[in-house]
């Protein structure tokens, strides 16, 4: 092999290796917990409910899909879960990724609950990322599952031009995810109420309890 071919071959290996390192699998262990997911969205949309973040994390875990990153995809699809600025679906549809919407004005799919809507989205990601059957005991809720070329996008980057006709779609999802990981999570606001009870009241209560115990005890009958 001459020097030119060796150089070309080396470059191919280098870029292939860089692509492999840069890719982010759709399936895998979630890094962000529910509190981080919730606070990240709520900081920009105070109306956002924790139930949605919990559903993404819990259903993602069942399917082995990165529910924390899927939440970031849903942010793009729903406009921070405000469903404004011309989004095709409404909050009551619990459709967090535009399932069934192919052009502006289409109503899209509708689901009966937050959990069902999140499950349908996770199932759609599952269809893109692998060819496995859905986990045992799970019901098929994604009406578009059978239309997916199974396993055609194992990584979030590969969703570009497939899930959406945007060449930077996957990169935008991951950019949001990196912002989530950098987001400062505030401690839970737990309020403690201090109640002061006079010392003599405690003694009187103790004496009354002891008196009742003595009356009820069989040895004092």
mmCIF file of C-alpha atoms in Angstrom:
data_model
loop_
_atom_site.group_PDB
_atom_site.id
_atom_site.type_symbol
_atom_site.label_atom_id
_atom_site.label_comp_id
_atom_site.label_asym_id
_atom_site.label_seq_id
_atom_site.Cartn_x
_atom_site.Cartn_y
_atom_site.Cartn_z
ATOM 1 C CA UNK A 1 0.000 0.000 0.000
ATOM 2 C CA UNK A 2 1.515 3.310 -1.060
ATOM 3 C CA UNK A 3 1.736 6.366 1.174
ATOM 4 C CA UNK A 4 -1.322 8.049 -0.369
ATOM 5 C CA UNK A 5 -3.608 5.077 0.250
ATOM 6 C CA UNK A 6 -2.288 4.685 3.788
ATOM 7 C CA UNK A 7 -3.080 8.360 4.459
ATOM 8 C CA UNK A 8 -6.621 8.028 3.083
ATOM 9 C CA UNK A 9 -7.201 4.834 5.044
ATOM 10 C CA UNK A 10 -5.929 6.485 8.215
ATOM 11 C CA UNK A 11 -8.251 9.453 7.730
ATOM 12 C CA UNK A 12 -11.230 7.150 7.220
ATOM 13 C CA UNK A 13 -10.451 5.320 10.453
ATOM 14 C CA UNK A 14 -9.996 8.616 12.292
ATOM 15 C CA UNK A 15 -13.314 10.079 11.173
ATOM 16 C CA UNK A 16 -15.094 6.782 11.786
ATOM 17 C CA UNK A 17 -13.705 6.716 15.309
ATOM 18 C CA UNK A 18 -14.710 10.337 15.884
ATOM 19 C CA UNK A 19 -18.243 9.594 14.722
ATOM 20 C CA UNK A 20 -18.483 6.580 17.017
ATOM 21 C CA UNK A 21 -17.349 8.611 20.007
ATOM 22 C CA UNK A 22 -19.672 11.500 19.184
ATOM 23 C CA UNK A 23 -22.785 9.359 18.749
ATOM 24 C CA UNK A 24 -25.276 9.240 21.613
ATOM 25 C CA UNK A 25 -27.379 6.053 21.784
ATOM 26 C CA UNK A 26 -31.139 6.460 22.155
ATOM 27 C CA UNK A 27 -31.132 3.474 24.490
ATOM 28 C CA UNK A 28 -29.124 3.511 27.683
ATOM 29 C CA UNK A 29 -29.021 4.582 31.307
ATOM 30 C CA UNK A 30 -30.532 7.948 32.171
ATOM 31 C CA UNK A 31 -28.199 10.482 33.778
ATOM 32 C CA UNK A 32 -30.649 13.195 34.826
ATOM 33 C CA UNK A 33 -33.051 12.404 37.669
ATOM 34 C CA UNK A 34 -36.696 13.448 37.851
ATOM 35 C CA UNK A 35 -36.018 16.566 39.929
ATOM 36 C CA UNK A 36 -33.477 17.906 37.433
ATOM 37 C CA UNK A 37 -35.799 17.154 34.524
ATOM 38 C CA UNK A 38 -38.714 18.869 36.237
ATOM 39 C CA UNK A 39 -36.826 21.969 37.366
ATOM 40 C CA UNK A 40 -35.176 22.441 33.962
ATOM 41 C CA UNK A 41 -38.543 22.782 32.222
ATOM 42 C CA UNK A 42 -40.357 24.518 35.084
ATOM 43 C CA UNK A 43 -37.710 27.269 35.115
ATOM 44 C CA UNK A 44 -38.976 28.292 31.665
ATOM 45 C CA UNK A 45 -42.577 27.152 31.992
ATOM 46 C CA UNK A 46 -43.934 27.394 35.567
ATOM 47 C CA UNK A 47 -47.108 25.582 34.459
ATOM 48 C CA UNK A 48 -45.119 22.428 33.673
ATOM 49 C CA UNK A 49 -46.191 19.527 35.891
ATOM 50 C CA UNK A 50 -43.836 17.131 37.618
ATOM 51 C CA UNK A 51 -46.043 14.235 36.485
ATOM 52 C CA UNK A 52 -44.713 14.586 32.938
ATOM 53 C CA UNK A 53 -41.076 14.445 34.040
ATOM 54 C CA UNK A 54 -41.838 11.404 36.199
ATOM 55 C CA UNK A 55 -43.523 9.637 33.275
ATOM 56 C CA UNK A 56 -40.570 10.222 30.925
ATOM 57 C CA UNK A 57 -38.148 8.875 33.525
ATOM 58 C CA UNK A 58 -40.270 5.861 34.537
ATOM 59 C CA UNK A 59 -41.380 4.765 31.056
ATOM 60 C CA UNK A 60 -37.900 5.377 29.674
ATOM 61 C CA UNK A 61 -36.535 2.998 32.283
ATOM 62 C CA UNK A 62 -39.018 0.280 31.275
ATOM 63 C CA UNK A 63 -37.969 0.450 27.615
ATOM 64 C CA UNK A 64 -34.285 1.148 28.204
ATOM 65 C CA UNK A 65 -34.697 4.452 26.345
ATOM 66 C CA UNK A 66 -33.060 7.675 27.528
ATOM 67 C CA UNK A 67 -36.186 9.295 28.923
ATOM 68 C CA UNK A 68 -34.153 12.263 30.130
ATOM 69 C CA UNK A 69 -33.084 13.058 26.563
ATOM 70 C CA UNK A 70 -36.572 12.226 25.231
ATOM 71 C CA UNK A 71 -37.894 14.989 27.474
ATOM 72 C CA UNK A 72 -35.577 17.421 25.669
ATOM 73 C CA UNK A 73 -36.953 16.224 22.351
ATOM 74 C CA UNK A 74 -40.459 16.868 23.674
ATOM 75 C CA UNK A 75 -39.386 20.395 24.671
ATOM 76 C CA UNK A 76 -38.586 21.097 21.015
ATOM 77 C CA UNK A 77 -41.802 19.512 19.768
ATOM 78 C CA UNK A 78 -44.101 21.289 22.252
ATOM 79 C CA UNK A 79 -42.322 24.618 22.781
ATOM 80 C CA UNK A 80 -41.395 23.965 26.427
ATOM 81 C CA UNK A 81 -44.760 22.206 26.885
ATOM 82 C CA UNK A 82 -46.643 25.446 26.217
ATOM 83 C CA UNK A 83 -48.087 24.094 22.937
ATOM 84 C CA UNK A 84 -48.087 27.575 21.455
ATOM 85 C CA UNK A 85 -46.540 29.307 18.424
ATOM 86 C CA UNK A 86 -48.441 27.184 15.937
ATOM 87 C CA UNK A 87 -47.944 23.700 17.401
ATOM 88 C CA UNK A 88 -50.369 21.243 15.813
ATOM 89 C CA UNK A 89 -51.413 19.501 19.032
ATOM 90 C CA UNK A 90 -53.025 20.740 22.229
ATOM 91 C CA UNK A 91 -52.112 19.910 25.856
ATOM 92 C CA UNK A 92 -55.248 17.779 26.300
ATOM 93 C CA UNK A 93 -54.011 15.414 23.550
ATOM 94 C CA UNK A 94 -50.949 14.430 25.625
ATOM 95 C CA UNK A 95 -49.048 14.176 22.336
ATOM 96 C CA UNK A 96 -45.505 15.252 23.173
ATOM 97 C CA UNK A 97 -43.745 14.602 19.891
ATOM 98 C CA UNK A 98 -46.196 15.454 17.118
ATOM 99 C CA UNK A 99 -47.193 11.851 16.398
ATOM 100 C CA UNK A 100 -49.487 11.710 13.386
ATOM 101 C CA UNK A 101 -48.726 15.276 12.326
ATOM 102 C CA UNK A 102 -47.293 15.418 8.808
ATOM 103 C CA UNK A 103 -48.211 18.944 7.824
ATOM 104 C CA UNK A 104 -49.388 22.166 9.447
ATOM 105 C CA UNK A 105 -53.058 22.036 10.390
ATOM 106 C CA UNK A 106 -53.238 18.282 11.005
ATOM 107 C CA UNK A 107 -54.635 17.342 14.392
ATOM 108 C CA UNK A 108 -52.304 14.439 15.126
ATOM 109 C CA UNK A 109 -52.752 11.591 17.591
ATOM 110 C CA UNK A 110 -54.466 11.973 20.944
ATOM 111 C CA UNK A 111 -53.915 9.994 24.158
ATOM 112 C CA UNK A 112 -56.027 9.656 27.276
ATOM 113 C CA UNK A 113 -53.368 10.485 29.854
ATOM 114 C CA UNK A 114 -49.876 11.851 30.409
ATOM 115 C CA UNK A 115 -48.545 8.337 30.929
ATOM 116 C CA UNK A 116 -50.087 7.027 27.699
ATOM 117 C CA UNK A 117 -48.793 9.953 25.669
ATOM 118 C CA UNK A 118 -45.273 9.561 27.023
ATOM 119 C CA UNK A 119 -45.411 5.789 26.471
ATOM 120 C CA UNK A 120 -46.393 6.259 22.823
ATOM 121 C CA UNK A 121 -43.451 8.614 22.281
ATOM 122 C CA UNK A 122 -40.994 6.276 24.014
ATOM 123 C CA UNK A 123 -42.324 3.369 21.946
ATOM 124 C CA UNK A 124 -41.748 5.388 18.772
ATOM 125 C CA UNK A 125 -38.144 6.030 19.830
ATOM 126 C CA UNK A 126 -37.842 2.342 20.659
ATOM 127 C CA UNK A 127 -38.962 1.464 17.127
ATOM 128 C CA UNK A 128 -36.317 3.761 15.648
ATOM 129 C CA UNK A 129 -33.531 2.497 17.899
ATOM 130 C CA UNK A 130 -33.921 -1.307 17.772
ATOM 131 C CA UNK A 131 -35.763 -4.282 16.307
ATOM 132 C CA UNK A 132 -36.686 -5.900 19.616
ATOM 133 C CA UNK A 133 -40.237 -6.575 20.736
ATOM 134 C CA UNK A 134 -41.674 -4.161 23.250
ATOM 135 C CA UNK A 135 -41.141 -5.226 26.888
ATOM 136 C CA UNK A 136 -43.371 -8.013 28.164
ATOM 137 C CA UNK A 137 -46.569 -6.789 29.749
ATOM 138 C CA UNK A 138 -46.580 -3.491 27.832
ATOM 139 C CA UNK A 139 -49.465 -2.539 25.546
ATOM 140 C CA UNK A 140 -48.822 -0.982 22.144
ATOM 141 C CA UNK A 141 -49.989 2.636 22.306
ATOM 142 C CA UNK A 142 -47.995 4.114 19.421
ATOM 143 C CA UNK A 143 -50.286 4.052 16.350
ATOM 144 C CA UNK A 144 -47.307 4.841 14.104
ATOM 145 C CA UNK A 145 -45.028 2.068 15.422
ATOM 146 C CA UNK A 146 -45.556 -0.188 12.392
ATOM 147 C CA UNK A 147 -44.613 2.559 9.933
ATOM 148 C CA UNK A 148 -41.067 2.902 11.301
ATOM 149 C CA UNK A 149 -38.117 1.289 9.558
ATOM 150 C CA UNK A 150 -37.096 -0.603 12.687
ATOM 151 C CA UNK A 151 -33.578 0.085 13.949
ATOM 152 C CA UNK A 152 -32.895 2.834 11.399
ATOM 153 C CA UNK A 153 -31.633 5.305 14.034
ATOM 154 C CA UNK A 154 -29.789 3.879 17.014
ATOM 155 C CA UNK A 155 -28.432 7.294 18.012
ATOM 156 C CA UNK A 156 -30.062 10.640 18.689
ATOM 157 C CA UNK A 157 -27.899 12.227 16.000
ATOM 158 C CA UNK A 158 -29.385 9.819 13.454
ATOM 159 C CA UNK A 159 -32.907 11.187 13.995
ATOM 160 C CA UNK A 160 -31.923 14.198 11.867
ATOM 161 C CA UNK A 161 -33.653 13.900 8.508
ATOM 162 C CA UNK A 162 -35.690 10.892 9.701
ATOM 163 C CA UNK A 163 -37.882 11.851 12.636
ATOM 164 C CA UNK A 164 -37.837 15.440 11.401
ATOM 165 C CA UNK A 165 -36.646 16.858 8.099
ATOM 166 C CA UNK A 166 -34.136 19.040 9.875
ATOM 167 C CA UNK A 167 -30.471 18.186 9.410
ATOM 168 C CA UNK A 168 -29.630 19.449 12.914
ATOM 169 C CA UNK A 169 -32.650 17.952 14.714
ATOM 170 C CA UNK A 170 -30.631 15.464 16.773
ATOM 171 C CA UNK A 171 -27.967 18.042 17.589
ATOM 172 C CA UNK A 172 -30.622 20.458 18.894
ATOM 173 C CA UNK A 173 -32.019 17.753 21.175
ATOM 174 C CA UNK A 174 -28.577 17.017 22.598
ATOM 175 C CA UNK A 175 -27.755 20.711 23.009
ATOM 176 C CA UNK A 176 -30.849 21.053 25.186
ATOM 177 C CA UNK A 177 -29.819 17.969 27.115
ATOM 178 C CA UNK A 178 -26.387 19.407 27.849
ATOM 179 C CA UNK A 179 -28.122 22.549 29.112
ATOM 180 C CA UNK A 180 -30.228 20.366 31.381
ATOM 181 C CA UNK A 181 -27.146 18.749 32.880
ATOM 182 C CA UNK A 182 -25.683 22.206 33.569
ATOM 183 C CA UNK A 183 -28.899 23.524 35.080
ATOM 184 C CA UNK A 184 -28.624 24.444 38.757
ATOM 185 C CA UNK A 185 -31.064 22.275 40.684
ATOM 186 C CA UNK A 186 -32.490 24.068 43.692
ATOM 187 C CA UNK A 187 -33.071 22.123 46.925
ATOM 188 C CA UNK A 188 -36.646 21.150 47.664
ATOM 189 C CA UNK A 189 -38.488 23.846 49.584
ATOM 190 C CA UNK A 190 -39.476 21.966 52.732
ATOM 191 C CA UNK A 191 -41.014 24.110 55.437
ATOM 192 C CA UNK A 192 -40.762 23.138 59.087
ATOM 193 C CA UNK A 193 -43.248 24.487 61.636
ATOM 194 C CA UNK A 194 -41.887 24.863 65.138
ATOM 195 C CA UNK A 195 -44.443 24.370 67.877
ATOM 196 C CA UNK A 196 -43.558 25.247 71.455
ATOM 197 C CA UNK A 197 -45.337 23.248 74.144
ATOM 198 C CA UNK A 198 -45.066 24.401 77.781
ATOM 199 C CA UNK A 199 -43.154 21.977 79.956
ATOM 200 C CA UNK A 200 -45.960 21.631 82.512
ATOM 201 C CA UNK A 201 -48.390 20.646 79.745
ATOM 202 C CA UNK A 202 -46.145 17.705 78.816
ATOM 203 C CA UNK A 203 -45.986 16.623 82.461
ATOM 204 C CA UNK A 204 -49.763 16.873 82.880
ATOM 205 C CA UNK A 205 -50.350 14.861 79.690
ATOM 206 C CA UNK A 206 -47.873 12.221 80.877
ATOM 207 C CA UNK A 207 -49.591 11.980 84.251
ATOM 208 C CA UNK A 208 -53.027 11.593 82.627
ATOM 209 C CA UNK A 209 -51.752 8.828 80.316
ATOM 210 C CA UNK A 210 -50.168 7.010 83.247
ATOM 211 C CA UNK A 211 -53.426 7.267 85.202
ATOM 212 C CA UNK A 212 -55.454 5.780 82.346
ATOM 213 C CA UNK A 213 -52.908 2.973 81.873
ATOM 214 C CA UNK A 214 -53.164 2.110 85.561
ATOM 215 C CA UNK A 215 -56.949 1.935 85.379
ATOM 216 C CA UNK A 216 -56.937 -0.302 82.277
ATOM 217 C CA UNK A 217 -54.141 -2.640 83.309
ATOM 218 C CA UNK A 218 -55.465 -6.036 84.530
ATOM 219 C CA UNK A 219 -53.165 -5.986 87.559
ATOM 220 C CA UNK A 220 -54.977 -2.903 88.867
ATOM 221 C CA UNK A 221 -58.523 -4.295 88.533
#
